[in-house]
Amino acid sequence: MIDDKALVVFSGGQDSTTCLFWAKREFREVYALSYRYGQKHQNEVDLARKIAEKADVPFEVMDIPLIGHLGRNSLTDTSIVMDQEVPERGLPNTFVPGRNMFFMSIAAVYARERGIRHLVTGVSQTDYSGYPDCRDAFVKSLNVTLNLAMDYQFVLHTPLMWIDKAQTWELADQLGVLDLVRNETLTCYNGIQGDGCGHCPSCKLRNDGLHKYLALKATREKLA
Ligand code: ZN
């Protein structure tokens, strides 16, 4: 146990749900914070709430619709068709500019009010989809900035930073929540819970990782 309290930036997706249970293993008290930022799939927040209840973790939602209004992207603007591949130049239109910076900054203020130093986020640069605010350098830089901004010693934790999707499934399995993560989280860009639509970029990444992990697990069991 590293310390006693942690706040998880929680969307109810595969990554942040795995982080929620990771945090429950590492900290005595865990809190979850979700955001309503104008995302097309508002049921994301309801699913997040249900998962937090199952995990017995206090849950709160912040409304920050300005993020959707500030920049154009296909996660909040229904008139934009979602990029199915990472484009050769620039960022996919699923990128919400500033999202993680806002999420983490708001989470830091929220945490400081409650005497929490540890912040947990499910970002990863291994299965890098081109999002600059998922990179390790960004998170480390923001950690320094937040500490300076509020004269407080935050510690930002990124348990998934250097592992791929298959290893994220493995971590969920080790934490005893593989089925929960598989059935109850929402990662799909088309808003379908669990295994999802199967063809959006997010589903492809998630399902490829799952099949890779399950195949590896079956091989290990055969050899054991
Ligand atoms: Zn999908």
Short mmCIF file of C-alpha atoms and ligand atoms in Angstrom, two decimals:
data_model
loop_
_atom_site.label_atom_id
_atom_site.label_comp_id
_atom_site.label_asym_id
_atom_site.label_seq_id
_atom_site.Cartn_x
_atom_site.Cartn_y
_atom_site.Cartn_z
CA MET A 1 0.00 0.00 0.00
CA ILE A 2 1.58 3.23 -1.21
CA ASP A 3 -0.51 5.71 0.75
CA ASP A 4 -4.08 5.85 1.88
CA LYS A 5 -6.25 7.79 -0.60
CA ALA A 6 -6.48 7.94 -4.38
CA LEU A 7 -8.79 9.50 -6.95
CA VAL A 8 -9.35 7.69 -10.25
CA VAL A 9 -10.31 9.65 -13.36
CA PHE A 10 -13.02 7.26 -14.38
CA SER A 11 -14.96 6.92 -17.64
CA GLY A 12 -16.36 3.41 -17.25
CA GLY A 13 -14.22 2.14 -20.12
CA GLN A 14 -11.86 -0.84 -20.10
CA ASP A 15 -8.77 1.14 -19.13
CA SER A 16 -10.12 3.30 -16.33
CA THR A 17 -12.13 0.39 -14.90
CA THR A 18 -8.96 -1.70 -14.72
CA CYS A 19 -7.30 1.30 -13.05
CA LEU A 20 -10.16 1.57 -10.56
CA PHE A 21 -9.57 -1.99 -9.37
CA TRP A 22 -5.80 -1.52 -9.48
CA ALA A 23 -6.27 1.51 -7.19
CA LYS A 24 -8.46 -0.54 -4.85
CA ARG A 25 -5.56 -2.97 -4.49
CA GLU A 26 -3.00 -0.21 -3.89
CA PHE A 27 -4.87 2.28 -1.69
CA ARG A 28 -7.06 2.10 1.37
CA GLU A 29 -9.62 4.65 0.14
CA VAL A 30 -10.50 5.08 -3.54
CA TYR A 31 -12.72 7.72 -5.15
CA ALA A 32 -13.93 7.93 -8.75
CA LEU A 33 -14.62 11.05 -10.79
CA SER A 34 -16.39 11.08 -14.17
CA TYR A 35 -17.11 13.85 -16.61
CA ARG A 36 -20.02 14.78 -18.79
CA TYR A 37 -18.32 16.77 -21.55
CA GLY A 38 -20.86 16.51 -24.33
CA GLN A 39 -19.84 13.01 -25.43
CA LYS A 40 -22.36 11.42 -27.81
CA HIS A 41 -22.82 8.40 -25.60
CA GLN A 42 -24.19 9.86 -22.40
CA ASN A 43 -24.95 6.36 -21.08
CA GLU A 44 -21.18 6.12 -20.51
CA VAL A 45 -21.70 8.01 -17.25
CA ASP A 46 -24.54 5.72 -16.08
CA LEU A 47 -22.41 2.65 -16.76
CA ALA A 48 -19.50 4.25 -14.89
CA ARG A 49 -21.78 4.89 -11.91
CA LYS A 50 -22.92 1.24 -11.87
CA ILE A 51 -19.35 -0.04 -11.98
CA ALA A 52 -18.30 2.31 -9.17
CA GLU A 53 -21.23 1.03 -7.08
CA LYS A 54 -20.13 -2.57 -7.67
CA ALA A 55 -16.59 -1.61 -6.72
CA ASP A 56 -17.97 0.11 -3.61
CA VAL A 57 -16.22 3.34 -4.55
CA PRO A 58 -17.73 6.83 -4.02
CA PHE A 59 -18.56 8.30 -7.41
CA GLU A 60 -19.14 11.83 -8.63
CA VAL A 61 -19.81 13.40 -12.03
CA MET A 62 -18.65 16.85 -13.14
CA ASP A 63 -20.35 18.69 -15.99
CA ILE A 64 -17.86 20.35 -18.31
CA PRO A 65 -19.70 20.75 -21.65
CA LEU A 66 -17.35 23.57 -22.67
CA ILE A 67 -14.77 20.94 -23.71
CA GLY A 68 -17.10 19.77 -26.46
CA HIS A 69 -17.74 23.34 -27.57
CA LEU A 70 -14.13 24.51 -27.60
CA GLY A 71 -12.75 22.25 -30.33
CA ARG A 72 -14.34 20.26 -33.13
CA ASN A 73 -14.11 16.49 -32.79
CA SER A 74 -16.19 13.47 -33.68
CA LEU A 75 -16.75 12.31 -30.10
CA THR A 76 -18.89 15.34 -29.24
CA ASP A 77 -20.04 16.59 -32.67
CA THR A 78 -22.63 14.27 -34.23
CA SER A 79 -22.22 15.94 -37.64
CA ILE A 80 -18.64 14.64 -38.01
CA VAL A 81 -18.09 11.09 -39.25
CA MET A 82 -15.62 9.33 -37.00
CA ASP A 83 -12.16 8.47 -38.42
CA GLN A 84 -11.85 4.71 -38.66
CA GLU A 85 -8.05 4.76 -39.00
CA VAL A 86 -5.28 6.99 -37.70
CA PRO A 87 -4.71 9.42 -40.60
CA GLU A 88 -1.23 9.68 -42.18
CA ARG A 89 -0.99 13.32 -41.19
CA GLY A 90 -2.33 14.92 -38.05
CA LEU A 91 -4.58 13.48 -35.40
CA PRO A 92 -7.72 11.37 -35.80
CA ASN A 93 -10.92 13.40 -35.40
CA THR A 94 -11.72 11.36 -32.28
CA PHE A 95 -9.08 13.45 -30.53
CA VAL A 96 -10.72 15.90 -28.10
CA PRO A 97 -8.18 18.72 -27.75
CA GLY A 98 -7.17 19.36 -24.17
CA ARG A 99 -9.45 16.67 -22.75
CA ASN A 100 -6.96 14.87 -20.53
CA MET A 101 -5.39 18.14 -19.41
CA PHE A 102 -8.79 19.43 -18.30
CA PHE A 103 -9.77 16.09 -16.75
CA MET A 104 -6.57 15.80 -14.73
CA SER A 105 -6.54 19.46 -13.70
CA ILE A 106 -10.13 19.33 -12.44
CA ALA A 107 -9.41 16.02 -10.72
CA ALA A 108 -6.41 17.61 -8.99
CA VAL A 109 -8.48 20.49 -7.58
CA TYR A 110 -11.18 18.03 -6.49
CA ALA A 111 -8.57 15.77 -4.86
CA ARG A 112 -6.78 18.58 -3.05
CA GLU A 113 -10.07 19.70 -1.48
CA ARG A 114 -10.38 16.21 -0.01
CA GLY A 115 -6.78 15.76 1.08
CA ILE A 116 -6.03 13.27 -1.69
CA ARG A 117 -2.54 13.32 -3.28
CA HIS A 118 -2.71 10.32 -5.58
CA LEU A 119 -4.41 10.65 -8.96
CA VAL A 120 -4.85 7.65 -11.25
CA THR A 121 -5.46 7.77 -15.00
CA GLY A 122 -5.74 4.96 -17.55
CA VAL A 123 -3.77 6.64 -20.34
CA SER A 124 -1.25 4.54 -22.26
CA GLN A 125 1.25 5.30 -24.96
CA THR A 126 1.82 1.69 -25.94
CA ASP A 127 -1.21 1.26 -28.17
CA TYR A 128 -0.63 4.82 -29.20
CA SER A 129 -3.53 6.13 -31.24
CA GLY A 130 -1.89 9.46 -31.88
CA TYR A 131 -3.17 11.31 -28.83
CA PRO A 132 -0.44 13.56 -27.42
CA ASP A 133 -2.15 13.81 -24.03
CA CYS A 134 -1.82 10.05 -23.48
CA ARG A 135 1.97 10.20 -23.54
CA ASP A 136 4.20 9.76 -20.53
CA ALA A 137 6.04 13.06 -21.08
CA PHE A 138 2.76 14.95 -21.00
CA VAL A 139 1.62 13.29 -17.77
CA LYS A 140 4.98 13.93 -16.05
CA SER A 141 4.96 17.54 -17.22
CA LEU A 142 1.39 18.04 -16.00
CA ASN A 143 2.30 16.49 -12.64
CA VAL A 144 4.99 19.16 -12.16
CA THR A 145 2.65 21.90 -13.35
CA LEU A 146 -0.17 20.85 -11.00
CA ASN A 147 2.22 20.72 -8.05
CA LEU A 148 3.45 24.22 -8.85
CA ALA A 149 -0.05 25.53 -9.55
CA MET A 150 -1.45 24.44 -6.20
CA ASP A 151 1.68 24.10 -4.06
CA TYR A 152 0.71 20.49 -3.35
CA GLN A 153 2.54 17.20 -3.85
CA PHE A 154 0.32 15.32 -6.28
CA VAL A 155 1.48 11.94 -7.55
CA LEU A 156 0.01 10.99 -10.94
CA HIS A 157 -0.20 7.24 -11.47
CA THR A 158 -0.47 5.68 -14.94
CA PRO A 159 -0.52 1.90 -14.36
CA LEU A 160 -1.24 1.21 -18.04
CA MET A 161 1.33 3.58 -19.57
CA TRP A 162 3.79 0.91 -20.77
CA ILE A 163 1.52 -2.09 -21.24
CA ASP A 164 -0.51 -3.00 -24.32
CA LYS A 165 -4.18 -3.97 -24.52
CA ALA A 166 -3.48 -7.70 -24.06
CA GLN A 167 -1.49 -6.93 -20.91
CA THR A 168 -4.28 -4.64 -19.70
CA TRP A 169 -6.65 -7.62 -19.97
CA GLU A 170 -4.10 -9.70 -18.08
CA LEU A 171 -4.00 -7.09 -15.32
CA ALA A 172 -7.81 -7.13 -15.11
CA ASP A 173 -7.65 -10.93 -14.81
CA GLN A 174 -5.03 -10.73 -12.04
CA LEU A 175 -7.28 -8.25 -10.24
CA GLY A 176 -10.17 -10.73 -10.53
CA VAL A 177 -12.33 -8.51 -12.73
CA LEU A 178 -11.83 -9.81 -16.27
CA ASP A 179 -15.52 -10.68 -16.72
CA LEU A 180 -16.68 -7.43 -15.16
CA VAL A 181 -14.42 -5.41 -17.45
CA ARG A 182 -15.40 -7.47 -20.47
CA ASN A 183 -19.18 -7.26 -19.92
CA GLU A 184 -19.86 -4.02 -18.13
CA THR A 185 -17.50 -1.43 -19.54
CA LEU A 186 -18.06 0.77 -22.57
CA THR A 187 -15.15 1.47 -24.89
CA CYS A 188 -16.92 1.31 -28.26
CA TYR A 189 -17.12 4.55 -30.27
CA ASN A 190 -20.60 3.46 -31.34
CA GLY A 191 -21.78 3.28 -27.74
CA ILE A 192 -22.28 -0.49 -27.46
CA GLN A 193 -21.42 -1.96 -24.06
CA GLY A 194 -19.19 -5.03 -23.55
CA ASP A 195 -17.64 -6.51 -26.70
CA GLY A 196 -19.07 -3.53 -28.64
CA CYS A 197 -19.77 -3.09 -32.34
CA GLY A 198 -16.58 -4.96 -33.23
CA HIS A 199 -15.51 -2.71 -36.09
CA CYS A 200 -14.73 0.77 -34.74
CA PRO A 201 -11.03 1.49 -34.01
CA SER A 202 -11.61 1.25 -30.27
CA CYS A 203 -13.37 -2.14 -30.53
CA LYS A 204 -10.64 -3.48 -32.82
CA LEU A 205 -7.93 -2.55 -30.36
CA ARG A 206 -9.87 -3.89 -27.38
CA ASN A 207 -10.96 -7.17 -29.01
CA ASP A 208 -7.56 -7.90 -30.60
CA GLY A 209 -6.01 -7.44 -27.16
CA LEU A 210 -8.59 -9.70 -25.53
CA HIS A 211 -8.11 -12.52 -28.05
CA LYS A 212 -4.35 -12.24 -27.78
CA TYR A 213 -4.53 -12.46 -23.99
CA LEU A 214 -7.05 -15.35 -23.96
CA ALA A 215 -4.90 -17.32 -26.45
CA LEU A 216 -1.82 -16.72 -24.29
CA LYS A 217 -3.70 -17.78 -21.18
CA ALA A 218 -4.91 -20.99 -22.86
CA THR A 219 -1.34 -21.83 -23.94
CA ARG A 220 -0.02 -21.20 -20.43
CA GLU A 221 -2.72 -23.43 -18.94
CA LYS A 222 -1.84 -26.22 -21.37
CA LEU A 223 1.83 -26.00 -20.42
CA ALA A 224 1.14 -25.90 -16.68
ZN ZN B 1 -17.17 -0.29 -31.52
#
